[in-house]
Coordinates of C-alpha atoms in Angstrom, one line a residue:
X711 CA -31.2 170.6 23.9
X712 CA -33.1 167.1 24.0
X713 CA -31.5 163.8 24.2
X714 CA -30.7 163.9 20.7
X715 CA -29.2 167.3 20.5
X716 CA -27.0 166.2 22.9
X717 CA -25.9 162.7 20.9
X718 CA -25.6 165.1 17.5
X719 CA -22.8 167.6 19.8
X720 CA -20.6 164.6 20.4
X721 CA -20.9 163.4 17.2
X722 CA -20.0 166.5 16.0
X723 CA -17.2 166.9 18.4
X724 CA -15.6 163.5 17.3
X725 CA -15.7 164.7 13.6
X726 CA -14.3 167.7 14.3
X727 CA -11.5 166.1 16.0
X728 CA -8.3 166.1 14.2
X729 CA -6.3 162.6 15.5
X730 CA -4.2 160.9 17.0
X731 CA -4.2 161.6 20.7
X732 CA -0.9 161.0 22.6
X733 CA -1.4 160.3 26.2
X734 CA 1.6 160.3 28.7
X735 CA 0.8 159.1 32.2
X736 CA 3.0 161.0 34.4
X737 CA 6.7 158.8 35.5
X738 CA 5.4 155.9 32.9
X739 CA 7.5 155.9 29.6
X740 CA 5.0 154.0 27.5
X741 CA 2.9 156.5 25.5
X742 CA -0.9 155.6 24.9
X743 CA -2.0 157.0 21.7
X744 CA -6.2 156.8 20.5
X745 CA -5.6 157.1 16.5
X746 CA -9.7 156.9 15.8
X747 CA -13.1 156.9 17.2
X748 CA -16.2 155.5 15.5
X749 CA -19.5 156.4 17.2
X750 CA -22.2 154.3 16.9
X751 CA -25.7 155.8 17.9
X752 CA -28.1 153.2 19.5
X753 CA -31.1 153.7 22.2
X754 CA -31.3 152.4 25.7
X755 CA -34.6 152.2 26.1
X756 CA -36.5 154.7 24.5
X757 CA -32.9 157.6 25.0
X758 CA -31.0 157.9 22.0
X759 CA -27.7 157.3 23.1
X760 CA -23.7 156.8 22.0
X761 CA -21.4 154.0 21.9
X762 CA -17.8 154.8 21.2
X763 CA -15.6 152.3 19.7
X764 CA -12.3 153.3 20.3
X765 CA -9.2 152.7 18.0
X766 CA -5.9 152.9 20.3
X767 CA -2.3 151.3 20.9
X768 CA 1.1 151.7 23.0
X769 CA 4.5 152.6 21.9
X770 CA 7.7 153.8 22.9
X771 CA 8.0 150.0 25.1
X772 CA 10.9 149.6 27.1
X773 CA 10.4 145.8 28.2
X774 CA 8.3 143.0 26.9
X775 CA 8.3 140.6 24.0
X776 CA 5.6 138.6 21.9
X777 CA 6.3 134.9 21.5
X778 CA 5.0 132.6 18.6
X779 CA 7.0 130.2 16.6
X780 CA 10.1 132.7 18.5
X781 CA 10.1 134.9 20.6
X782 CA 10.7 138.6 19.1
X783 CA 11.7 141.3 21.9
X784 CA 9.6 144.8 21.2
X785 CA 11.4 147.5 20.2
X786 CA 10.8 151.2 21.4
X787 CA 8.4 152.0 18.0
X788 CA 6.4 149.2 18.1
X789 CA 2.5 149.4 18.8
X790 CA 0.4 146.8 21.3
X791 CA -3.2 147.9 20.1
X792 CA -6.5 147.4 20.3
X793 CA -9.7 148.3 17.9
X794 CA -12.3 147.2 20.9
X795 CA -12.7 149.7 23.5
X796 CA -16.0 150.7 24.1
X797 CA -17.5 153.6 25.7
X798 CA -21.6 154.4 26.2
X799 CA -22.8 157.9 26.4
X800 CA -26.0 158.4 28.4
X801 CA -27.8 161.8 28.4
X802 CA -29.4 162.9 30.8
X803 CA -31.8 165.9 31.2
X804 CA -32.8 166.7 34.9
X805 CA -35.2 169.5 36.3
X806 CA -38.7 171.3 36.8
X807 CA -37.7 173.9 34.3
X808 CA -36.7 173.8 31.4
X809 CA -35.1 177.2 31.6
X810 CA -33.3 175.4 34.6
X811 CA -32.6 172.0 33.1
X812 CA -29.3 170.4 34.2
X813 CA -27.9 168.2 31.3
X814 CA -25.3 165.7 31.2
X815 CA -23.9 162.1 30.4
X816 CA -23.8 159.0 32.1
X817 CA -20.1 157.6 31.0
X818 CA -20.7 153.6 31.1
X819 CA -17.4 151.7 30.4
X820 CA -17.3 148.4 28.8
X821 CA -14.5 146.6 30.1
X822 CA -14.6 142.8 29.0
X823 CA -12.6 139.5 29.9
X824 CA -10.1 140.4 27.3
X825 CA -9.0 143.9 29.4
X826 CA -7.0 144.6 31.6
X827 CA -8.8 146.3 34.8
X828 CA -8.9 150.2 34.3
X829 CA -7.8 150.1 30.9
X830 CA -10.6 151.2 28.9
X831 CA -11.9 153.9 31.9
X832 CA -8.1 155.4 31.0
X833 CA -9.3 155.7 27.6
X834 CA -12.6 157.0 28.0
X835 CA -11.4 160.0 30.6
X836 CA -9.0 161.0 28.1
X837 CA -11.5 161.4 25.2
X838 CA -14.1 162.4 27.4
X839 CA -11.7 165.7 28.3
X840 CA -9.9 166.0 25.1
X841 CA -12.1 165.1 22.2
X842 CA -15.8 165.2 23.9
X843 CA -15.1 168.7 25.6
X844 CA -17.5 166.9 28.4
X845 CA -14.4 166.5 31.6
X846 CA -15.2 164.0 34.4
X847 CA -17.1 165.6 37.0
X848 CA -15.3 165.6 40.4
X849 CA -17.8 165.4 43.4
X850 CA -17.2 168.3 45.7
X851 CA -15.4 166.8 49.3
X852 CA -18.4 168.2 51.6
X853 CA -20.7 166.2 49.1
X854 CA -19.2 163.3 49.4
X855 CA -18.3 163.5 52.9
X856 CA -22.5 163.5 53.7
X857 CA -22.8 160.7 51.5
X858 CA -20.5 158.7 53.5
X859 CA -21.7 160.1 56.6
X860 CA -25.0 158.5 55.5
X861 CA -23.4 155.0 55.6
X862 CA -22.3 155.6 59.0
X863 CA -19.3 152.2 58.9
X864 CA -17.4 152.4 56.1
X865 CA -17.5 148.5 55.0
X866 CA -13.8 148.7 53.8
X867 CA -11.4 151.3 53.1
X868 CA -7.8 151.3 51.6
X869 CA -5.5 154.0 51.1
X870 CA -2.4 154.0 49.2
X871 CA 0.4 156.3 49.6
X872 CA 3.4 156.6 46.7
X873 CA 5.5 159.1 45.9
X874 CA 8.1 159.4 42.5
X875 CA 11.9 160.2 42.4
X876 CA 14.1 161.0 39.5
X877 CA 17.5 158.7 40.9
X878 CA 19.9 159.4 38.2
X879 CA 22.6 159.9 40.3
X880 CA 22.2 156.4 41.8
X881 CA 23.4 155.5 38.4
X882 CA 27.7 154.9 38.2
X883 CA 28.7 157.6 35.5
X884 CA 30.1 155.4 33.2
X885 CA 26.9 154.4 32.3
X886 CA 24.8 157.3 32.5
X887 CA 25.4 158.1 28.6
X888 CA 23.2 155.6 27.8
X889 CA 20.5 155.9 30.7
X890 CA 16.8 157.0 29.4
X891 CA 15.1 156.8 32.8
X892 CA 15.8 156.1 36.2
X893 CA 13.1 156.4 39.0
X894 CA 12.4 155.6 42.3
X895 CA 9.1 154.6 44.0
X896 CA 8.4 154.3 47.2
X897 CA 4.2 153.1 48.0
X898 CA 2.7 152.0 51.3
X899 CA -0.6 150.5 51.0
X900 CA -2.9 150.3 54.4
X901 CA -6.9 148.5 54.2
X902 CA -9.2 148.7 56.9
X903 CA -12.6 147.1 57.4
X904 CA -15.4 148.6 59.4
X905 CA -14.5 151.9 60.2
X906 CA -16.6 154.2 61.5
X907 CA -17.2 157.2 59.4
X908 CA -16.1 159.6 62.4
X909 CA -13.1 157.5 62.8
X910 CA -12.0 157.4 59.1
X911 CA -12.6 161.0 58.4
X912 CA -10.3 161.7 61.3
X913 CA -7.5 159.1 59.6
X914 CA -7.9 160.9 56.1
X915 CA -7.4 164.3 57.9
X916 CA -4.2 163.2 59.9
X917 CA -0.9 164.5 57.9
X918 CA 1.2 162.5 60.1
X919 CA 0.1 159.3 58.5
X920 CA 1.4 160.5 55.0
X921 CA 4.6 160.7 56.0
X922 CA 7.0 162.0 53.2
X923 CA 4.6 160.5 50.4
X924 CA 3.6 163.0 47.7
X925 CA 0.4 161.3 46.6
X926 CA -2.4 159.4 48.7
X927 CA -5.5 157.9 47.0
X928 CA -8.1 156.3 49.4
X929 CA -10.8 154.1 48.2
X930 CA -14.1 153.6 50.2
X931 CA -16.2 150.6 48.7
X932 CA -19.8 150.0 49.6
X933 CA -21.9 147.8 47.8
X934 CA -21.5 148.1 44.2
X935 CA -20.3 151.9 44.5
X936 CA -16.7 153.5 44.9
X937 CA -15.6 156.6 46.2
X938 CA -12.1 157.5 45.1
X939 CA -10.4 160.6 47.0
X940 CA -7.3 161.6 45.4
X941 CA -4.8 164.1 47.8
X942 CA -1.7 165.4 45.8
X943 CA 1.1 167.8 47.0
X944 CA 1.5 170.1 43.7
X945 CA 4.2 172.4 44.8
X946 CA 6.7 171.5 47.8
X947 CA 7.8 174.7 48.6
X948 CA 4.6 176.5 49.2
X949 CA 2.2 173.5 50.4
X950 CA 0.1 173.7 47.9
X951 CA -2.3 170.6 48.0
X952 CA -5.1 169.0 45.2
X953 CA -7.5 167.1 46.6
X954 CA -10.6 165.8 44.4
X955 CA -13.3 162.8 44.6
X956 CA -15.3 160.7 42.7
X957 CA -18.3 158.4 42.8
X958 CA -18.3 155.2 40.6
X959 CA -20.3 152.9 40.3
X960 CA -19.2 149.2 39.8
X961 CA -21.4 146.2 38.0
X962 CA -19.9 143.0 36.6
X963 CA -22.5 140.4 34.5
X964 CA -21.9 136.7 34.2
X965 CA -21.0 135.3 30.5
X966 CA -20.9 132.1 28.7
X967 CA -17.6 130.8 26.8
X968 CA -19.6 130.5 24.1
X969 CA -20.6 134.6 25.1
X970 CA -17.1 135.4 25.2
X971 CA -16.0 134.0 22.3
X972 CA -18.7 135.3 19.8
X973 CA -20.5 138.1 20.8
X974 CA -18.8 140.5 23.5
X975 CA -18.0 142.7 21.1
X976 CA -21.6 143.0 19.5
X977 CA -23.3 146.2 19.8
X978 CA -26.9 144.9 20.3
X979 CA -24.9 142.3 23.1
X980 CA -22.9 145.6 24.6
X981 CA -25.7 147.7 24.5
X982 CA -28.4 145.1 26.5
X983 CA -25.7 144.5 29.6
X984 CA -24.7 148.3 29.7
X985 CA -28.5 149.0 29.8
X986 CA -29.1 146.7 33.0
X987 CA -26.3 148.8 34.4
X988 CA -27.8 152.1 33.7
X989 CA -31.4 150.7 35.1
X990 CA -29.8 149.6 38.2
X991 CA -27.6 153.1 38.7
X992 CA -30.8 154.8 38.3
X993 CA -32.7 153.0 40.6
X994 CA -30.9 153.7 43.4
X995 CA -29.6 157.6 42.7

């Protein structure tokens, strides 16, 4: 397959696609549903390549309200959505031989001043898996353990630990007929600075330090890349433990007001600052 093979197959995936999507995030009641996709094929450089604009709201809201002349409380139907999330598709087509060629996509996210931090990369992992058939690689631990151990100080790390109770019983029984949820979460969050990489891969291997936490993410930062490890206790009983990793890699581009209000949302505009991205990724991989 060439580069636009590859564009045509996730066209043809998106086409194929019967919507909406309803994503639940696990212990979150609000329900993220994507309701459409338009793809928009455009080149960076000389690739042909795919920008997704993605159609997509929230419903069942328990809390919040919208305020204009009065202010009107939401109810649990009601949708907060948005027609401008935008997702760029990069192909890439790596080897000596081409009966050995390794192909993939670059997944660039477009998160602008109107988003909320992580917003759109929630979006993008969910069609990427569900409607693209392409999932989000996770980087093998050894892998990115070398990587690190490359770096030798890790320039800052922080690792959060959180775990999730049902606590319905907390709740006096006269009122428990009308309870929908009731949850308890306890989170501890630790950041360190200069860590040797010996040192920190001893702190992520201790099991002391978790105490009775279910979940522990850790986040290593250097330069503009992130390495997110994600250690998860599935079942209990038996000690059964996920653990998975992934590189990203973080750029941010100065705009005008005059930017921002007319032309963030502009697919020649999108396209040129999600190019300089790709350039500079590529330049140092």
């Amino acid at each position: 397959m060439n580069y636009s093979e590859l564009v045509e197959m996730l066209k043809n995936s998106i086409n194929a696609y019967h919507f909406p999507i309803e994503h639940r995030s696990n212990n979150k009641a609000v329900v993220i549903v994507i309701d459409g996709i338009t793809p928009i094929e455009v080149k960076v450089g000389e690739v042909p390549t795919l920008l997704l604009k993605i159609s997509s709201y929230k419903t069942n809201l328990m809390d919040g309200y919208f305020e204009s002349n009065e202010k009107i409380h939401f109810q649990k139907n009601n949708k907060i959505g948005s027609d401008g999330n935008y997702v760029l598709f990069y192909p890439i087509i790596k080897g000596l031989q081409k009966s050995k060629y390794q192909r993939y996509f670059l997944m660039v996210v477009y998160e602008d001043p109107t988003k909320e931090s992580g917003e759109v990369s929630r979006l993008a992992k969910i069609v990427s898996t569900k409607v693209l058939k392409q999932p989000v690689q996770n980087i093998k631990m050894p892998m990115i353990m070398n990587e690190l151990k490359s770096i030798g100080t890790i320039p800052e790390l922080s690792i959060r630990f959180y775990t999730v109770n049902n606590e319905d019983s907390s709740v006096d029984v006269k009122y428990r007929e009308y309870l929908q949820v009731c949850k308890l979460k306890k989170e501890k969050l630790q950041n360190f600075k200069d860590m040797p990489f010996e040192t920190m891969q001893d702190l992520l291997s201790d099991t002391d330090n978790a105490e009775n936490y279910s979940k522990r993410e850790s986040f290593i930062h250097f330069g503009k890349k992130e390495y997110r490890i994600k250690r998860e206790i599935i079942n209990d009983a038996e000690a059964t433990i996920k653990e998975t990793a992934e590189k990203i890699f973080n750029a941010s581009s100065a705009i005008t007001q005059h930017q921002l209000d007319n032309k963030i949302h502009q697919t020649d505009f999108m396209v040129e600052k999600m190019t300089a991205v790709i350039s500079n990724y590529l330049s140092i991989e």
